[in-house]
Amino acid sequence: MEPEELLEYLTESVPNFLNPELIEHEGECFHYTENWRVIEAEGVFKGAPVNQELDQTQNVEFELVDDGVVFGYDNLEDAREEGYGCSIVKIRYRKAIRALHESENNLGDLFAEAAVGTEMEGLLDTGGAPPTLLILAADILDFELVTE
């Protein structure tokens, strides 16, 4: 699969990724993982299978596949915040897709609303989630551990 095909698939089959756009040049992003030792030992990334549940990887059990999708964030701080306590890996990619994950974007507002009248009121960010990068494992040029 090529990134252009993934973009078409997302547009047609995974509507929870809003406004997906192709990044047609090399770039860098940050990925959080609990599997750094496996990635390091194998020397490659595996990713989530391309299917209609691609937007639900945190809720659905799935097996990583060689030709799957790896998720990342443009900014190191976003990866640290989203993957608190996980290892952070900087990835250099050939091409990627940037999209807003609608469900993640709405979570901040839901938490902020739930905090009204509690000690947490006003402390939670309602700015929404950062855009997600979707990278095909085959498009990862190299990677390095940033923090464990």
XYZ file of N, CA and C in Angstrom, residues 40-137:
294
model
N 13.492 -2.143 19.047
C 14.958 -2.073 19.026
C 15.558 -3.418 18.617
N 15.059 -4.505 19.177
C 15.599 -5.831 18.883
C 15.352 -6.244 17.431
N 14.161 -5.935 16.914
C 13.827 -6.322 15.542
C 14.363 -5.332 14.512
N 14.615 -4.095 14.944
C 15.156 -3.092 14.038
C 14.150 -2.504 13.065
N 12.878 -2.808 13.272
C 11.817 -2.288 12.394
C 10.548 -2.045 13.211
N 9.710 -1.208 12.655
C 8.385 -0.985 13.218
C 7.386 -1.899 12.530
N 6.423 -2.347 13.287
C 5.219 -2.955 12.739
C 4.104 -1.996 13.106
N 2.951 -2.113 12.459
C 1.884 -1.164 12.723
C 0.519 -1.806 12.796
N -0.464 -0.953 13.023
C -1.854 -1.399 13.094
C -2.340 -1.783 11.697
N -3.127 -2.835 11.600
C -3.653 -3.223 10.298
C -4.577 -2.145 9.730
N -4.556 -2.002 8.424
C -5.415 -1.034 7.750
C -6.786 -1.667 7.601
N -7.712 -1.202 8.449
C -9.096 -1.658 8.390
C -9.988 -0.564 8.971
N -11.281 -0.818 9.046
C -12.223 0.196 9.502
C -12.078 0.525 10.983
N -11.288 -0.245 11.720
C -11.060 0.021 13.138
C -9.733 0.752 13.374
N -9.145 1.286 12.327
C -7.853 1.963 12.423
C -7.899 3.147 13.378
N -9.065 3.733 13.549
C -9.214 4.870 14.465
C -9.475 4.437 15.907
N -9.487 3.139 16.157
C -9.825 2.625 17.486
C -8.710 1.777 18.084
N -7.471 2.043 17.706
C -6.374 1.165 18.124
C -6.174 1.135 19.631
N -6.604 2.166 20.349
C -6.455 2.145 21.797
C -7.567 1.350 22.480
N -8.607 1.009 21.743
C -9.759 0.306 22.323
C -9.938 -1.116 21.801
N -9.272 -1.442 20.702
C -9.499 -2.716 20.027
C -8.226 -3.558 20.103
N -8.376 -4.837 20.401
C -7.233 -5.753 20.368
C -6.882 -6.023 18.908
N -5.594 -5.902 18.585
C -5.164 -6.184 17.228
C -3.719 -6.659 17.256
N -3.329 -7.340 16.203
C -1.959 -7.812 16.079
C -1.214 -6.874 15.143
N -0.014 -6.467 15.544
C 0.797 -5.603 14.691
C 1.204 -6.366 13.436
N 1.222 -5.648 12.312
C 1.562 -6.269 11.032
C 2.702 -5.502 10.371
N 3.440 -6.191 9.519
C 4.595 -5.588 8.845
C 4.233 -4.370 8.012
N 3.099 -4.421 7.355
C 2.719 -3.335 6.440
C 1.644 -2.429 7.057
N 1.655 -2.302 8.376
C 0.627 -1.543 9.069
C 0.940 -0.070 9.216
N 0.088 0.608 9.983
C 0.170 2.048 10.208
C 0.757 2.315 11.590
N 1.720 3.231 11.630
C 2.337 3.691 12.869
C 1.861 5.118 13.086
N 1.480 5.452 14.306
C 0.954 6.778 14.615
C 2.023 7.645 15.259
N 1.953 8.929 15.008
C 2.907 9.848 15.595
C 2.311 11.234 15.766
N 3.124 12.121 16.321
C 2.726 13.517 16.548
C 3.854 14.419 16.072
N 3.487 15.583 15.593
C 4.480 16.537 15.110
C 5.414 16.995 16.217
N 4.895 17.141 17.429
C 5.656 17.719 18.528
C 5.965 16.700 19.611
N 7.172 16.785 20.133
C 7.607 15.896 21.205
C 6.686 15.995 22.419
N 6.310 17.212 22.795
C 5.463 17.381 23.984
C 4.100 16.715 23.817
N 3.546 16.745 22.603
C 2.267 16.067 22.367
C 2.411 14.558 22.559
N 3.501 13.990 22.053
C 3.727 12.547 22.209
C 3.897 12.195 23.687
N 4.624 13.036 24.423
C 4.808 12.779 25.857
C 3.481 12.838 26.601
N 2.665 13.823 26.258
C 1.381 13.987 26.942
C 0.422 12.847 26.601
N 0.341 12.507 25.323
C -0.576 11.446 24.896
C -0.117 10.069 25.380
N 1.194 9.867 25.463
C 1.737 8.573 25.864
C 2.486 8.649 27.168
N 1.873 9.265 28.149
C 2.519 9.462 29.448
C 3.071 8.144 29.980
N 4.342 8.155 30.336
C 4.970 6.970 30.895
C 5.535 6.003 29.866
N 5.361 6.300 28.600
C 5.859 5.419 27.539
C 7.201 5.920 27.008
N 7.893 5.059 26.296
C 9.100 5.468 25.582
C 8.683 6.341 24.402
N 9.517 7.326 24.070
C 9.247 8.205 22.939
C 10.328 7.968 21.882
N 9.896 7.760 20.659
C 10.789 7.479 19.543
C 10.595 8.550 18.479
N 11.706 9.108 18.000
C 11.635 10.043 16.876
C 11.731 9.227 15.596
N 10.786 9.463 14.705
C 10.706 8.739 13.439
C 10.936 9.719 12.297
N 11.778 9.319 11.348
C 11.912 10.067 10.093
C 11.182 9.250 9.026
N 10.273 9.898 8.319
C 9.425 9.186 7.365
C 9.563 9.763 5.953
N 9.196 8.940 4.984
C 9.221 9.333 3.568
C 7.999 10.181 3.234
N 6.831 9.703 3.592
C 5.545 10.378 3.406
C 4.661 10.001 4.586
N 3.649 10.814 4.846
C 2.723 10.520 5.939
C 1.378 11.166 5.628
N 0.431 10.903 6.488
C -0.884 11.542 6.419
C -1.131 12.216 7.757
N -1.576 13.451 7.720
C -1.921 14.197 8.937
C -3.441 14.320 8.967
N -4.031 13.993 10.118
C -5.486 14.083 10.266
C -5.819 14.367 11.728
N -6.987 14.900 11.938
C -7.478 15.118 13.287
C -8.346 13.923 13.666
N -8.009 13.294 14.782
C -8.769 12.153 15.281
C -9.958 12.721 16.055
N -11.129 12.689 15.471
C -12.299 13.368 16.029
C -12.618 12.926 17.454
N -12.572 11.642 17.730
C -12.903 11.160 19.082
C -11.919 11.685 20.114
N -10.612 11.649 19.796
C -9.617 12.178 20.728
C -9.794 13.679 20.911
N -10.132 14.357 19.841
C -10.312 15.802 19.901
C -11.454 16.180 20.844
N -12.504 15.375 20.860
C -13.666 15.669 21.702
C -13.475 15.262 23.161
N -12.488 14.406 23.458
C -12.285 13.943 24.827
C -11.958 15.075 25.790
N -11.127 16.030 25.359
C -10.752 17.146 26.229
C -11.964 17.919 26.701
N -12.886 18.174 25.775
C -14.105 18.887 26.137
C -14.960 18.071 27.106
N -15.049 16.770 26.875
C -15.843 15.911 27.760
C -15.273 15.899 29.175
N -13.942 15.790 29.280
C -13.310 15.797 30.607
C -13.509 17.142 31.289
N -13.381 18.225 30.542
C -13.548 19.563 31.119
C -14.978 19.750 31.625
N -15.952 19.271 30.855
C -17.349 19.378 31.283
C -17.597 18.552 32.544
N -16.980 17.364 32.606
C -17.167 16.495 33.770
C -16.517 17.084 35.023
N -15.532 17.951 34.830
C -14.813 18.525 35.976
C -15.529 19.728 36.596
N -16.571 20.226 35.944
C -17.283 21.392 36.477
C -17.817 21.064 37.869
N -17.521 21.968 38.818
C -17.968 21.780 40.195
C -17.033 20.933 41.037
N -15.888 20.510 40.461
C -14.902 19.733 41.219
C -13.612 20.530 41.347
N -12.654 19.970 42.078
C -11.344 20.620 42.227
C -10.608 20.756 40.902
N -10.965 19.960 39.920
C -10.288 19.967 38.618
C -10.865 21.007 37.659
N -11.952 21.660 38.036
C -12.583 22.636 37.144
C -11.579 23.706 36.719
N -11.500 23.932 35.423
C -10.618 24.958 34.883
C -9.192 24.510 34.670
N -8.838 23.328 35.139
C -7.455 22.864 34.993
C -7.235 22.023 33.741
N -8.297 21.517 33.159
C -8.152 20.644 32.002
C -8.194 21.449 30.712
N -7.333 21.063 29.783
C -7.217 21.742 28.494
C -8.399 21.377 27.603
N -9.055 22.378 27.057
C -10.154 22.123 26.129
C -9.757 22.511 24.713
N -8.470 22.652 24.474
C -7.983 23.055 23.159
C -8.069 21.972 22.108
N -8.437 20.782 22.478
C -8.536 19.697 21.521
C -7.227 18.947 21.390
N -7.303 17.824 20.730
C -6.138 16.968 20.535
C -5.279 17.502 19.392
N -3.991 17.191 19.430
C -3.140 17.570 18.299
C -3.431 16.661 17.113
N -3.098 17.103 15.912
C -3.272 16.224 14.752
C -2.429 14.953 14.911
N -2.919 13.890 14.356
C -2.234 12.607 14.359
C -1.571 12.403 13.007
N -0.376 11.852 13.021
C 0.280 11.459 11.777
C 0.124 9.957 11.623
N -0.218 9.526 10.441
C -0.328 8.109 10.131
C 0.760 7.795 9.109
N 1.642 6.881 9.472
C 2.786 6.544 8.636
C 2.752 5.051 8.353
N 2.840 4.681 7.110
C 2.961 3.262 6.790
C 4.337 2.792 7.243
N 4.404 1.635 7.872
C 5.669 1.128 8.405
C 6.759 1.115 7.332
